[in-house]
C-alpha positions as MATLAB code, in Angstrom:
seq = 'MTLNNIFQFLVPKDKKFFPLFDQASYNLTLLAETLHEAVNVPKNEREEYFRKIEELEAEIEEITHKTHLELSKNFITPFDREDIHSLIKAIDNVADNMHGAASRMRLYQVEKITKSIRKLTEINLEACQLIGIGIKELKVMNHKAIKETCKKINKLESKADSVFDKAVADIFENEVDAKNIIKYKEVLSALEMASDKCKSVSNVMEQISVKHS';
ca = [
       7.865   30.529  -15.225;
       4.824   30.744  -12.921;
       4.941   32.204   -9.413;
       4.572   28.693   -7.998;
       7.540   27.445  -10.086;
       9.648   30.372   -8.878;
       8.730   29.632   -5.271;
       9.602   25.935   -5.677;
      12.938   26.887   -7.248;
      13.803   29.120   -4.277;
      12.790   26.597   -1.606;
      15.721   24.384   -0.491;
      15.652   20.828   -1.879;
      13.927   18.398    0.471;
      16.375   15.988    2.125;
      14.086   14.669    4.837;
      10.629   13.699    3.636;
      11.071   12.213    0.169;
      13.795    9.813    1.362;
      11.269    8.609    3.974;
       8.522    8.284    1.329;
      10.954    6.345   -0.883;
      11.838    3.988    1.975;
       8.181    3.466    2.857;
       7.104    2.753   -0.738;
      10.097    0.429   -1.300;
       9.237   -1.595    1.804;
       5.561   -1.581    0.838;
       6.345   -3.132   -2.554;
       8.625   -5.666   -0.878;
       5.830   -6.550    1.557;
       3.362   -6.998   -1.316;
       5.881   -9.182   -3.198;
       6.462  -11.322   -0.096;
       2.720  -11.787    0.446;
       2.207  -12.770   -3.190;
       5.069  -15.269   -2.896;
       3.595  -16.634    0.349;
       0.295  -17.565   -1.290;
       2.130  -19.406   -4.061;
       4.030  -21.854   -1.849;
       2.803  -24.875    0.173;
       1.445  -24.188    3.678;
       4.510  -25.665    5.415;
       6.774  -23.128    3.638;
       4.775  -19.979    4.428;
       6.098  -19.243    7.919;
       9.340  -17.666    6.649;
       7.326  -15.317    4.424;
       4.945  -14.393    7.254;
       7.891  -13.460    9.504;
       9.346  -11.256    6.762;
       5.955   -9.561    6.302;
       5.872   -8.789   10.048;
       9.342   -7.244    9.871;
       8.478   -5.116    6.826;
       5.237   -3.878    8.375;
       7.147   -2.884   11.529;
       9.721   -1.016    9.391;
       6.969    0.942    7.624;
       5.427    1.784   10.990;
       8.809    3.093   12.159;
       9.173    5.209    8.981;
       5.694    6.643    9.653;
       6.819    7.546   13.178;
      10.024    9.173   11.855;
       7.982   11.203    9.362;
       5.784   12.556   12.131;
       8.889   13.475   14.142;
      10.363   15.319   11.149;
       7.094   17.218   10.754;
       7.396   18.447   14.336;
      11.027   19.550   13.812;
      10.992   21.091   10.320;
       9.365   24.368    9.362;
       9.990   24.010    5.604;
       8.299   21.025    3.944;
       8.065   20.012    0.244;
       4.267   20.374    0.374;
       1.500   20.969    2.934;
       2.082   19.373    6.319;
      -1.366   17.769    6.410;
      -0.682   16.202    2.996;
       2.606   14.740    4.238;
       0.745   13.257    7.202;
      -2.039   11.913    4.957;
       0.387   10.367    2.454;
       2.549    8.471    4.951;
      -0.527    7.377    6.919;
      -2.204    6.081    3.747;
       0.909    4.046    2.872;
       0.998    2.688    6.436;
      -2.668    1.654    6.128;
      -1.928   -0.401    2.990;
       0.840   -2.221    4.873;
      -1.438   -2.799    7.885;
      -4.089   -4.488    5.779;
      -1.695   -6.711    3.838;
      -0.087   -7.684    7.129;
      -3.607   -8.341    8.454;
      -4.317  -10.724    5.574;
      -1.073  -12.623    6.248;
      -1.839  -12.766    9.982;
      -5.276  -14.254    9.330;
      -3.840  -16.924    7.016;
      -1.323  -17.776    9.703;
      -3.726  -17.645   12.656;
      -6.554  -19.557   10.971;
      -4.155  -22.124    9.464;
      -5.551  -21.600    5.967;
      -4.588  -24.721    4.032;
      -5.822  -24.156    0.500;
      -5.122  -20.833   -1.187;
      -7.844  -19.969   -3.682;
      -7.351  -18.355   -7.095;
      -9.148  -15.265   -5.789;
      -6.672  -14.813   -2.943;
      -3.771  -15.134   -5.392;
      -5.421  -12.677   -7.757;
      -5.941  -10.093   -5.007;
      -2.322  -10.344   -3.840;
      -1.264   -9.877   -7.472;
      -3.478   -6.794   -7.844;
      -2.142   -5.322   -4.594;
       1.440   -5.936   -5.697;
       0.828   -4.074   -8.956;
      -0.854   -1.193   -7.093;
       2.066   -0.941   -4.621;
       4.557   -0.846   -7.495;
       2.549    2.029   -8.977;
       2.603    3.834   -5.618;
       6.405    3.704   -5.788;
       6.296    5.211   -9.283;
       3.853    7.887   -8.105;
       6.147    8.901   -5.218;
       9.065    9.370   -7.644;
       6.885   11.505   -9.939;
       5.723   13.588   -6.954;
       9.347   14.435   -6.220;
       9.592   16.287   -9.552;
       5.898   17.205   -9.705;
       5.342   15.486  -13.046;
       1.606   16.146  -13.026;
       0.738   14.171  -16.164;
       2.593   11.064  -14.958;
       1.042   11.346  -11.488;
      -2.446   11.529  -13.005;
      -1.804    8.476  -15.215;
      -0.357    6.491  -12.312;
      -3.309    7.318  -10.059;
      -5.737    6.337  -12.814;
      -4.079    2.915  -13.042;
      -4.253    2.423   -9.256;
      -7.960    3.329   -9.266;
      -8.636    0.807  -12.055;
      -6.872   -1.883  -10.028;
      -9.026   -1.054   -6.998;
     -12.176   -1.522   -9.105;
     -10.784   -4.827  -10.372;
     -10.110   -5.942   -6.783;
     -13.718   -5.118   -5.840;
     -14.985   -7.372   -8.646;
     -12.664  -10.239   -7.669;
     -13.706   -9.900   -4.020;
     -17.462   -9.863   -4.768;
     -17.226  -12.946   -6.986;
     -15.001  -14.769   -4.480;
     -17.414  -14.187   -1.583;
     -20.367  -15.309   -3.713;
     -18.464  -18.479   -4.650;
     -17.620  -19.229   -1.018;
     -21.247  -19.005    0.108;
     -22.387  -21.097   -2.852;
     -19.782  -23.863   -2.707;
     -18.302  -24.023    0.801;
     -20.204  -26.156    3.306;
     -17.908  -25.767    6.319;
     -18.913  -22.643    8.274;
     -15.390  -22.282    9.705;
     -13.872  -22.175    6.241;
     -16.411  -19.563    5.129;
     -15.286  -17.313    8.000;
     -11.571  -17.966    7.337;
     -11.714  -17.183    3.639;
     -13.974  -14.170    4.022;
     -11.631  -12.650    6.637;
      -8.563  -13.085    4.416;
     -10.357  -11.802    1.322;
     -11.727   -8.785    3.215;
      -8.248   -7.765    4.412;
      -6.849   -8.059    0.877;
      -9.732   -6.080   -0.614;
      -9.303   -3.412    2.069;
      -5.596   -3.171    1.170;
      -6.585   -2.326   -2.409;
      -8.999    0.327   -1.068;
      -6.117    1.847    0.890;
      -3.955    1.855   -2.257;
      -6.674    3.999   -3.805;
      -6.458    6.296   -0.751;
      -2.721    6.750   -1.433;
      -3.604    7.526   -5.046;
      -6.153   10.141   -3.943;
      -3.606   11.891   -1.700;
      -0.955   11.947   -4.456;
      -3.454   13.393   -6.920;
      -4.576   16.070   -4.446;
      -0.974   17.122   -3.844;
      -0.343   17.281   -7.597;
      -3.449   19.424   -8.199;
      -2.410   21.854   -5.448;
       0.985   22.320   -7.079;
      -0.117   22.453  -10.711;
];
């Protein structure tokens, strides 16, 4: 048993931070699922989904706030304080961008949902599901599983970049209405940024794992 393993064994089990991470990642996946469902229904049925997305984003924001409060009250933490801050903030940023995409669809009254938008919401859903898996592996510091999970998230981010680049090129080539070009590019940009933020979560999880390996 290494010195680090001995230290971890002696430190009391965390009952504050991982429950908050679990709640945040659960709500994040639910938000991603709701957004993916929203882009697969007719425009007149989307409002219910958009309201749910707003509620979930607000819940994640509240969990982020609670995490910061716990950091100010607790001396013993499961890993470095700055890493706890970075992890919850990164999760919050993913939620912000997916919520931003939904808000733009709602505000700009986007009628037709393109295949690229559906594909990006699908990619983000898969990445958010992997974030949930990564959080569970962090709890037990399963370094191999964390590395594999982060690798998958990073591949999805690269895939999202490719979908985004092709989608924007297609819009400029085929769309004649300047308003529609702006609408679609705004929605696509928010979805692509959400995938970037998923990669940021992945980076934080990997850094934490390396520090504790």
